[in-house]
XYZ file of C-alpha atoms in Angstrom:
522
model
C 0.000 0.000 0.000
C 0.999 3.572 0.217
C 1.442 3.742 3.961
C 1.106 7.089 6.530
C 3.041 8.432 9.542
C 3.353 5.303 11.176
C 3.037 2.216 8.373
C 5.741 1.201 6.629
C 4.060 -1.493 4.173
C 6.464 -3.973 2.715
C 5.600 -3.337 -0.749
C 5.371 0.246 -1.370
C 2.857 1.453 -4.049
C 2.277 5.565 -4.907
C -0.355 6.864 -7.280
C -3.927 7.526 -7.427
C -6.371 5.341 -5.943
C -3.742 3.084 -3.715
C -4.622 3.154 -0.109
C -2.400 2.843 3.151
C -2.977 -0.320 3.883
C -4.447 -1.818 0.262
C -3.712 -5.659 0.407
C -1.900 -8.051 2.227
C -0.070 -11.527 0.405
C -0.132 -13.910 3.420
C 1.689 -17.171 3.541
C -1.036 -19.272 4.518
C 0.490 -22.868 4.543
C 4.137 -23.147 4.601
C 4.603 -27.165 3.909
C 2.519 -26.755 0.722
C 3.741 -23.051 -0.098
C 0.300 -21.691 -0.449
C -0.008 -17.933 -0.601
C -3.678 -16.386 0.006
C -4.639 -12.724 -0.875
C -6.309 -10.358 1.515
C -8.378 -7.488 0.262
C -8.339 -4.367 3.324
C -8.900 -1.239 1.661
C -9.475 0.522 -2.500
C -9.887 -1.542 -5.332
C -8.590 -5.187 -5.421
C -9.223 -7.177 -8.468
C -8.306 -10.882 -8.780
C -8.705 -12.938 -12.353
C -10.606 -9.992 -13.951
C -13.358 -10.128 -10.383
C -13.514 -7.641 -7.751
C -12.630 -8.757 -4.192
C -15.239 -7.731 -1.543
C -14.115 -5.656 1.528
C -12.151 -8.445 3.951
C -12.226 -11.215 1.144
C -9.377 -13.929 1.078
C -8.658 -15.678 -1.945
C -6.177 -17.824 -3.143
C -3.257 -17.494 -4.871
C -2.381 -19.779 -7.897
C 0.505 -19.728 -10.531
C 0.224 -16.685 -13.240
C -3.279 -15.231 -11.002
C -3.603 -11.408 -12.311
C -3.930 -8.992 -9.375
C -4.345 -5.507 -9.584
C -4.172 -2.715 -6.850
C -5.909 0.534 -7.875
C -6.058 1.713 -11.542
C -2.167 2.021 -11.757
C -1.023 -1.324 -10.601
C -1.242 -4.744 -12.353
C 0.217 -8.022 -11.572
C 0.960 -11.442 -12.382
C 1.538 -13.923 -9.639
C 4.418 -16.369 -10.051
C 4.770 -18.878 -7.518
C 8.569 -20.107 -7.075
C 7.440 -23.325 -6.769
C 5.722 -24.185 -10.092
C 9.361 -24.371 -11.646
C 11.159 -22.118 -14.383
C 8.955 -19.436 -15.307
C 8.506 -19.098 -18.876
C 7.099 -16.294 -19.656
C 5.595 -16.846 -23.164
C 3.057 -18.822 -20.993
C 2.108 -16.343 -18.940
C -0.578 -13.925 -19.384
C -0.250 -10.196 -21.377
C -0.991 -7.191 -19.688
C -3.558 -6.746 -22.739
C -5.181 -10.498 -22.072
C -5.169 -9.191 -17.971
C -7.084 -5.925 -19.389
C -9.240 -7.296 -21.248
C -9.776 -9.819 -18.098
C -11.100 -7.090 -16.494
C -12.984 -5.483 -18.781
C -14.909 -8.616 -19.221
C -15.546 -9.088 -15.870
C -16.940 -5.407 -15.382
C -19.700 -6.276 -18.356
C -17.738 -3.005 -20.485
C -17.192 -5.385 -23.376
C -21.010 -6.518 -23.600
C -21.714 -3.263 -23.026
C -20.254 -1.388 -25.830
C -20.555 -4.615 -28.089
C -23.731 -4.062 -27.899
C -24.087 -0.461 -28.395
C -21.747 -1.015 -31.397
C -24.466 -3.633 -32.869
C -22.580 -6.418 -32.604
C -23.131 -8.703 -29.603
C -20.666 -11.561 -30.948
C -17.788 -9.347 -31.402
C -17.084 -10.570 -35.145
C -17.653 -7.667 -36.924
C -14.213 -6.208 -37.534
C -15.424 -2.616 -36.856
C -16.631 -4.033 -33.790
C -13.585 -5.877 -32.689
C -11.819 -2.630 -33.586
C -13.814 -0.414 -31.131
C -13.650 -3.299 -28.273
C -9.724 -3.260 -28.543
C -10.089 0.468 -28.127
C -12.238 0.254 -25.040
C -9.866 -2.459 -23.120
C -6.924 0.142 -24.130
C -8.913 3.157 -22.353
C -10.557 1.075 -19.311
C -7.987 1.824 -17.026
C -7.502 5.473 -18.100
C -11.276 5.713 -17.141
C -11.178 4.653 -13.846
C -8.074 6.195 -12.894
C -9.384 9.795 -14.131
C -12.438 8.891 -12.023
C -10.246 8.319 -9.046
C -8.166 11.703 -9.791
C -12.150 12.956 -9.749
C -12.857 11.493 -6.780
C -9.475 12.187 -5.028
C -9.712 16.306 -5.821
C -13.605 15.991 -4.936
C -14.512 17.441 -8.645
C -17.398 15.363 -8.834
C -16.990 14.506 -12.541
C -17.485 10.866 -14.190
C -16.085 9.558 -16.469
C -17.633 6.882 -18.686
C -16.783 4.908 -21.884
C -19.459 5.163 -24.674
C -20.009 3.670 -28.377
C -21.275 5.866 -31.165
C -21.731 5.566 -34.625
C -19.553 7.883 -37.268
C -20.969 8.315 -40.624
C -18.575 7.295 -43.172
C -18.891 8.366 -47.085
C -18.413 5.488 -49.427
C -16.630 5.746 -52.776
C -20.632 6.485 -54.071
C -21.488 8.735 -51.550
C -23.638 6.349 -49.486
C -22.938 6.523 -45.912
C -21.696 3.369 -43.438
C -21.994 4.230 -39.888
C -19.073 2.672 -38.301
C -18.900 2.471 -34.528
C -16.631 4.857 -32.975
C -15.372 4.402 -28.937
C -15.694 8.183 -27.191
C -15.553 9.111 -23.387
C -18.330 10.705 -21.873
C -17.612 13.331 -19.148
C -20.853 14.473 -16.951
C -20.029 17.742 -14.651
C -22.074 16.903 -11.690
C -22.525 20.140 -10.774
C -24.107 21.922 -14.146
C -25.398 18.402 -15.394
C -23.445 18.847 -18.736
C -22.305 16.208 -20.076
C -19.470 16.101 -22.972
C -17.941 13.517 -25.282
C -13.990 13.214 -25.282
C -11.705 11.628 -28.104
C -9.184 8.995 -27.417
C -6.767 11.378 -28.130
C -7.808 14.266 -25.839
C -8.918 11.810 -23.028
C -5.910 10.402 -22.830
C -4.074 13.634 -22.705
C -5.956 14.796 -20.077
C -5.060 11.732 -17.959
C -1.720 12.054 -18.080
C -2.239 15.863 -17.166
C -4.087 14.606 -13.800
C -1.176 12.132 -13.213
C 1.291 14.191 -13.772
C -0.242 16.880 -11.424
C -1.267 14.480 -8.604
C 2.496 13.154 -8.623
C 3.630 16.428 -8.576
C 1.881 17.099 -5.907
C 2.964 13.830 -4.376
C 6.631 15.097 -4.465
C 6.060 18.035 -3.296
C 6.421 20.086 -6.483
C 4.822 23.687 -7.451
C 1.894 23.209 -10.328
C 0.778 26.794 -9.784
C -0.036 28.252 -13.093
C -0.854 24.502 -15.478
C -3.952 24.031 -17.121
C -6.563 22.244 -15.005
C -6.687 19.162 -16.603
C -10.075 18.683 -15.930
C -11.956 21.834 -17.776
C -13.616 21.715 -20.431
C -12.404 25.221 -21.477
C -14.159 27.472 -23.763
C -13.207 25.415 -26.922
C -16.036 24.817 -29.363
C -18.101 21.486 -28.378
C -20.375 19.572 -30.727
C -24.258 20.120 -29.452
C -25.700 18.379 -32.409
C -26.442 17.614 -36.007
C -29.215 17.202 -38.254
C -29.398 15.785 -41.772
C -30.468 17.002 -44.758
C -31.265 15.151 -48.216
C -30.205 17.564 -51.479
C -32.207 14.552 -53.632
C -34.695 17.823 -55.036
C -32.245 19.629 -56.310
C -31.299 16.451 -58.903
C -34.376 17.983 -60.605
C -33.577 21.827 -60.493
C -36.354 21.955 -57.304
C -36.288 23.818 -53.874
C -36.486 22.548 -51.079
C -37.046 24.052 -47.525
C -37.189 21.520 -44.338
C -37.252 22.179 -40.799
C -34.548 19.943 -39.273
C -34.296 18.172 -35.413
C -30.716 18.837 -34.561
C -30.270 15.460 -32.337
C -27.089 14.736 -29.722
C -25.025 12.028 -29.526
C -28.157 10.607 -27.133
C -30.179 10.982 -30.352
C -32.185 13.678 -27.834
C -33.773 16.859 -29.500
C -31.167 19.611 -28.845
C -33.134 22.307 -30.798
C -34.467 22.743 -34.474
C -32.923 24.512 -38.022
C -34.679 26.199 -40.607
C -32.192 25.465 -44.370
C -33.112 26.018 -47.288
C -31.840 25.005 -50.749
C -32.809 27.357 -54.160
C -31.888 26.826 -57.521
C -29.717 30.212 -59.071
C -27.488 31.327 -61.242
C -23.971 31.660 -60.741
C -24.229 35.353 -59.197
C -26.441 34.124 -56.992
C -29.957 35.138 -58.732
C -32.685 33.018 -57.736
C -34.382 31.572 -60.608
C -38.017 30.385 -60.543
C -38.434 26.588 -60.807
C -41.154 26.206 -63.026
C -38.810 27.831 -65.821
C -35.677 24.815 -65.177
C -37.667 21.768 -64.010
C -36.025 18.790 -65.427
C -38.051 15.106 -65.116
C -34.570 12.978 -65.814
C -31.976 14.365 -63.746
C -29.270 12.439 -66.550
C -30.265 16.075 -68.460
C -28.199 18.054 -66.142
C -25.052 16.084 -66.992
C -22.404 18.446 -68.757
C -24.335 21.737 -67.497
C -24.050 23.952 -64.623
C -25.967 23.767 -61.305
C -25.714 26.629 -59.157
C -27.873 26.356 -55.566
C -28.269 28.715 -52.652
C -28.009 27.123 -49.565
C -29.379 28.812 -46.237
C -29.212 28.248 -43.110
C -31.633 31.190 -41.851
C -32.822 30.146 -38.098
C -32.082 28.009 -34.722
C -35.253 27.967 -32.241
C -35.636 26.058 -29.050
C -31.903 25.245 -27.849
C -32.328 23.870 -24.502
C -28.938 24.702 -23.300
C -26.876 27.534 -22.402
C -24.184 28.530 -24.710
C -21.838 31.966 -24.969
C -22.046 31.703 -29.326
C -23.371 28.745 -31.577
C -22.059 28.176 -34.923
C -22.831 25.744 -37.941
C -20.116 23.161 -40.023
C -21.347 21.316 -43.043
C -19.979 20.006 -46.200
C -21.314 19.994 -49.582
C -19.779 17.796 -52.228
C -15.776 18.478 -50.500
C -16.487 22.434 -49.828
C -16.680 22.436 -46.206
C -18.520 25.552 -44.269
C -18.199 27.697 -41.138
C -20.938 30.401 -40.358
C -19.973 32.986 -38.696
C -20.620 32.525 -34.578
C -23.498 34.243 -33.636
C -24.649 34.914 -29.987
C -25.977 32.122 -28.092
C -30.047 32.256 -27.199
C -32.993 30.515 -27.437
C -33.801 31.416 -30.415
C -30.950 32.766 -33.114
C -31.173 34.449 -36.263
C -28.075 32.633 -38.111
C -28.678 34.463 -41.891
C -26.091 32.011 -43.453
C -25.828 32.310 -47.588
C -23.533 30.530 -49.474
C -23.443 29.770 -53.185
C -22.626 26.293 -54.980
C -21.823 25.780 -58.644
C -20.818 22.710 -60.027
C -20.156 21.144 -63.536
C -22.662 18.310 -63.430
C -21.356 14.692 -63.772
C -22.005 11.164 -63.148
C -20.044 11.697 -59.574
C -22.378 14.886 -58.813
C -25.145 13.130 -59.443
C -24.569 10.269 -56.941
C -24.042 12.492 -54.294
C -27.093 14.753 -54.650
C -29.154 11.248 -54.998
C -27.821 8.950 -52.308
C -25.317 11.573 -50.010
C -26.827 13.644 -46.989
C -25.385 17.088 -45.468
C -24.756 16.621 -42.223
C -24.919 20.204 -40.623
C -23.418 20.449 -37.563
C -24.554 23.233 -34.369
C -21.208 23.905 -32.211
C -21.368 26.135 -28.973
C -19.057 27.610 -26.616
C -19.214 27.912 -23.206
C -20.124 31.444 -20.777
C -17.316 29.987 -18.891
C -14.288 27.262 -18.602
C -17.003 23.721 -17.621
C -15.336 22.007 -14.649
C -12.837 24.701 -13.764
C -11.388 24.806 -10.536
C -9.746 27.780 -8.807
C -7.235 25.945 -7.863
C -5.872 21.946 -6.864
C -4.478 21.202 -4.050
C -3.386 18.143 -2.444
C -5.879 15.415 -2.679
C -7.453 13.827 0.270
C -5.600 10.591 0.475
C -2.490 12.928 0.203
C -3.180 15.106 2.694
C -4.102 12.148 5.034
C -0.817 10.024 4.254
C 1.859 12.092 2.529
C 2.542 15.017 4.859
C 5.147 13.148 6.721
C 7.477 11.878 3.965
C 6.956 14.622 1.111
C 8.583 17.178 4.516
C 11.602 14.268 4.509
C 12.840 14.243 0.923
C 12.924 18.194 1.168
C 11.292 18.275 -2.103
C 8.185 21.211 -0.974
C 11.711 23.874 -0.929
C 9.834 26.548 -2.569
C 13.487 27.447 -3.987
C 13.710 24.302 -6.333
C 16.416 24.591 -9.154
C 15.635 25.935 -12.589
C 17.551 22.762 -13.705
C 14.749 20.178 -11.359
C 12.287 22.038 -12.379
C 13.532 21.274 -16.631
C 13.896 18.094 -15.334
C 10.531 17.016 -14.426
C 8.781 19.093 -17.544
C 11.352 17.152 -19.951
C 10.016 14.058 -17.856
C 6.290 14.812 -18.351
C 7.192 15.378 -22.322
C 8.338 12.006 -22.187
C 5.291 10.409 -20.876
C 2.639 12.105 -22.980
C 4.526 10.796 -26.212
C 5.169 7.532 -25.101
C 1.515 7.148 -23.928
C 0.512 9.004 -27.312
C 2.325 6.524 -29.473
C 0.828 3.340 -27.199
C -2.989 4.502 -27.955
C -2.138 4.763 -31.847
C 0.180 1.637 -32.477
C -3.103 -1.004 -32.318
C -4.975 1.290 -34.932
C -2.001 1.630 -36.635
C -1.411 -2.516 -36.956
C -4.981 -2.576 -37.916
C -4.764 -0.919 -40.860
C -1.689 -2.768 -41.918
C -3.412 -5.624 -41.165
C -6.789 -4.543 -43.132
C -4.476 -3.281 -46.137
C -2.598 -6.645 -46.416
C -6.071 -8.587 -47.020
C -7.396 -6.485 -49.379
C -3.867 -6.875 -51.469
C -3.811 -10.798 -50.806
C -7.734 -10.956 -51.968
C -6.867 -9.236 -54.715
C -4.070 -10.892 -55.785
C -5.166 -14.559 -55.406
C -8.640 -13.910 -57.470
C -6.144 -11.856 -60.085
C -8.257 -8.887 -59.768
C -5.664 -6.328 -59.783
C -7.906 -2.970 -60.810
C -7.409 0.330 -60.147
C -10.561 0.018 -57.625
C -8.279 -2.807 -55.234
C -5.082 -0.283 -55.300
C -7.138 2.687 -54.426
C -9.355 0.730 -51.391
C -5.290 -0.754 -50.418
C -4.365 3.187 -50.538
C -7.588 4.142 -48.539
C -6.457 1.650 -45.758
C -2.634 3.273 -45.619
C -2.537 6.720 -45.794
C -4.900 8.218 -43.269
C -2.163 6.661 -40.368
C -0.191 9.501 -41.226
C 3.139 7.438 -40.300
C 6.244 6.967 -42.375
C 6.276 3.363 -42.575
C 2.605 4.012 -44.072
C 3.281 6.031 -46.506
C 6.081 4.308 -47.566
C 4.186 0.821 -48.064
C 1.358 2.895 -50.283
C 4.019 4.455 -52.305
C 4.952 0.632 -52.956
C 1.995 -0.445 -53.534
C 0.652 2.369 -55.876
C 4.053 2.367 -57.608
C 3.074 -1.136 -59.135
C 0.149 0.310 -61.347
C 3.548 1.518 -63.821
C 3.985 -1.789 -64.396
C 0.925 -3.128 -65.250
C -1.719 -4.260 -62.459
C -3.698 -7.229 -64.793
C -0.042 -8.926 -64.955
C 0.637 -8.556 -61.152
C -0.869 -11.638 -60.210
C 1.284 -13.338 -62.880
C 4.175 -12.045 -62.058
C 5.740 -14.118 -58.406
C 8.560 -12.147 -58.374
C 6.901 -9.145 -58.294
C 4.343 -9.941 -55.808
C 6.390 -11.550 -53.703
C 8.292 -8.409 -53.349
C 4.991 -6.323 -52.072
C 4.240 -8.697 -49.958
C 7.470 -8.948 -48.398
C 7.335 -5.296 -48.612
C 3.868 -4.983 -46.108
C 5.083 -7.662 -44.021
C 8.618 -5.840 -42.896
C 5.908 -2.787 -42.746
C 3.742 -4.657 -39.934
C 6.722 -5.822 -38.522
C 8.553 -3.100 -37.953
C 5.387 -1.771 -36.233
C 4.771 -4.503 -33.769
C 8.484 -4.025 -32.937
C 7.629 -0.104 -31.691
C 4.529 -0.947 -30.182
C 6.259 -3.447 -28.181
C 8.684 -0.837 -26.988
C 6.800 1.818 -26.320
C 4.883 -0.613 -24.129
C 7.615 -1.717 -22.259
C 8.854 1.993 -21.647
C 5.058 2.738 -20.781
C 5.102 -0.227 -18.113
């Protein structure tokens, strides 16, 4: 445990969520060596299940115990023999242990739609929520620990995403919900800025811990007055295949699919200076007839009634056919006169045509906040802290209000340090995943001797949005291959030997840094 003034526990732990006195190993038969495990105080878990206050289990070869959110364990008794430790468990099988056990994976399974797990966009967002688990509860600890009164929750949604003929697949997306208690708003965090903001709270609580100054950094836990998504509504731009206006009255729904408020848009047919023309003059019955003209379209976005709740300024993002859109912000009420106008014109083809028949325009409503959500005037020294910590922080000296300019470089080089490494970890699965996605599509390909441009351009759409060199390098290889002929690829073993070789140093090299950065992250 962490111990106090007057415990000195055997096996020292530090952190969030570790109490004085968390756990005791106990020795409980000496002929036959068997241990036993004592659960006294915080969170205990043994084989994925959480021990009850004052619960004794035993201990068996290659158990997984964890203390708190921080600290995770495997158990290896000295008298099963050599350890080997390609038979013992990951700390990703021990996650996901746990993460079973807590009902998380059902849970967001389910909310992905797909209970069994097999759908690869499901398997994708279920590897994402055993990754961020442990983040959650630990930021609820830091929560709990600074009395913030903020929760933190995991929670599956569904991202639209625009196929190559502008129909949309709604792919299942892990977020993290944060509820304020105090204001009852409630906000949804990206992998990427949740985990940030953990290792913010970790790195202020052990700064704290050690006694160093964190006057001045960002409170980790505020929302600030960054723009946050309220809600969307979609609109169809089908009439306008056929020169018609349309005019709708849109539900802009939350993440909760909840009524957040209602937009008045509007789409009119024009001419390229923006002159309204009247419909009954440029109806067309086949919209094939448009195909080689112009089609120029007002589109307005002229009112926002009913929003339930309080924002400083609201704003609208949309996208037609690649232009994306930002109205200007406009002061936040219950009603708002927005007054957006924005002209389209576009050379009709085939491509247009799709996406005014089968796309939709999602238009977005953004707010910002009166005031930082979840600010604190300051953090001080959280309660476990305050009751244990006093005694030994005044021993190492470390609370000298005159600490070096050099200690002080130290620990922000230190905190750098972390944030990338833990960065990296969170990206490496999604980045193997695409490797691994890319290399079926390729092998598919290949073995049915399909090589089109349509395979080398979904391999490409697989690679590059990873952003990585090793990714762009293994799309330059692959998209290199069209010079040399894609129908004779599959005939050619030399040459597809070398791609494949090619993606499999690729993946390779990747599981080699993931590896690392896990063991520096451990």
């Amino acid at each position: 445990g962490a111990g106090g003034d007057d415990q000195a526990p055997d096996v020292p732990l530090s952190g969030v969520g570790v109490a004085a006195r968390h756990a005791r190993v106990l020795r409980a038969d000496s002929e036959q060596g068997r241990y036993e495990l004592e659960h006294m105080e915080g969170t205990v878990t043994h084989n994925g299940g959480t021990m009850s206050a004052g619960a004794r289990v035993q201990l068996r070869h290659a158990d997984r115990v964890s203390f708190g959110p921080q600290h995770l364990f495997i158990f290896v008794d000295p008298a099963s023999g050599p350890v080997i430790e390609s038979k013992l468990p990951t700390h990703d099988e021990a996650e996901k242990e746990i993460a079973v056990a807590m009902g998380v994976t059902s849970q967001i399974a389910g909310a992905a739609g797909g209970g069994n797990g097999h759908n690869r966009h499901v398997r994708a967002v279920l590897d994402d929520a055993v990754s961020l688990l442990p983040l959650v509860v630990e930021a609820n600890h830091y929560s709990e620990e600074w009395e913030r009164g903020i929760q933190f929750a995991l929670r599956s949604l569904t991202v639209p995403h625009v196929q190559p003929d502008w129909s949309e697949l709604l792919e299942p997306r892990i977020m993290v919900r944060v509820k304020y208690g105090e204001t009852g708003v409630a906000r949804m965090w990206d992998e990427e800025k949740f985990a940030r903001r953990v290792i913010a709270m970790r790195d202020r609580y052990e700064s704290l811990e050690e006694g160093l100054e964190t006057v001045g950094e960002a409170d980790p836990f505020a929302e600030g007055n960054e723009p946050v998504l309220v809600g969307e509504a979609t609109l169809s731009l089908a009439s306008l295949a056929y020169r018609m206006e349309l005019s709708e009255q849109l539900s802009v729904l939350d993440y909760k699919n909840a009524v957040e408020g209602s937009v008045y848009v509007n789409a009119l047919p024009c001419t390229a200076d923006g002159k309204v023309l009247d419909v009954n003059d440029i109806f067309v019955e086949d919209p094939q007839e448009l195909l080689g003209s112009s089609l120029a379209f007002q589109f307005h976005i002229d009112e926002l009634r009913g929003i339930k709740r309080s924002y400083k300024t609201v704003f609208f993002r949309y996208s037609i056919y690649r232009q994306q859109v930002e109205t200007d912000p406009k002061i936040a009420g219950i009603n708002v006169q927005v007054n957006h106008r924005k002209v389209f014109s576009v050379t009709v083809d085939e491509q247009f045509l799709e996406f005014l028949t089968n796309a939709s325009v999602r238009v977005q409503l953004w707010g910002t906040q009166a005031t930082d959500v979840g600010a604190a005037t300051a953090l001080n020294k959280p309660r476990a802290m305050q009751r244990h910590l006093s005694a030994s922080v005044a021993e190492t000296g470390l609370n000298d209000a005159n600490q070096s300019g050099a200690q002080a470089a130290a620990q922000s080089t230190i905190r750098a340090l972390r944030a990338e490494v833990a960065r990296e970890k969170l990206t490496k699965r999604r980045l193997l995943r695409k490797m691994a996605s890319a290399e079926r599509v390729l092998k598919n390909a290949v073995d049915a001797g399909e090589c089109t441009d349509d395979t080398f351009s979904a391999v490409q759409k697989h690679l590059l949005p990873g952003g990585k060199t090793k990714i762009k390098a293994a799309s330059r290889v692959i998209m290199a291959s069209r010079r040399y002929g894609l129908a004779k690829l599959a005939e050619d073993p030399k040459r597809k030997a070398r791609i494949g070789n090619t993606l499999s140093r690729i993946k390779s090299d990747s599981t080699a840094e993931d590896a690392s950065a896990a063991c520096v992250v451990q």
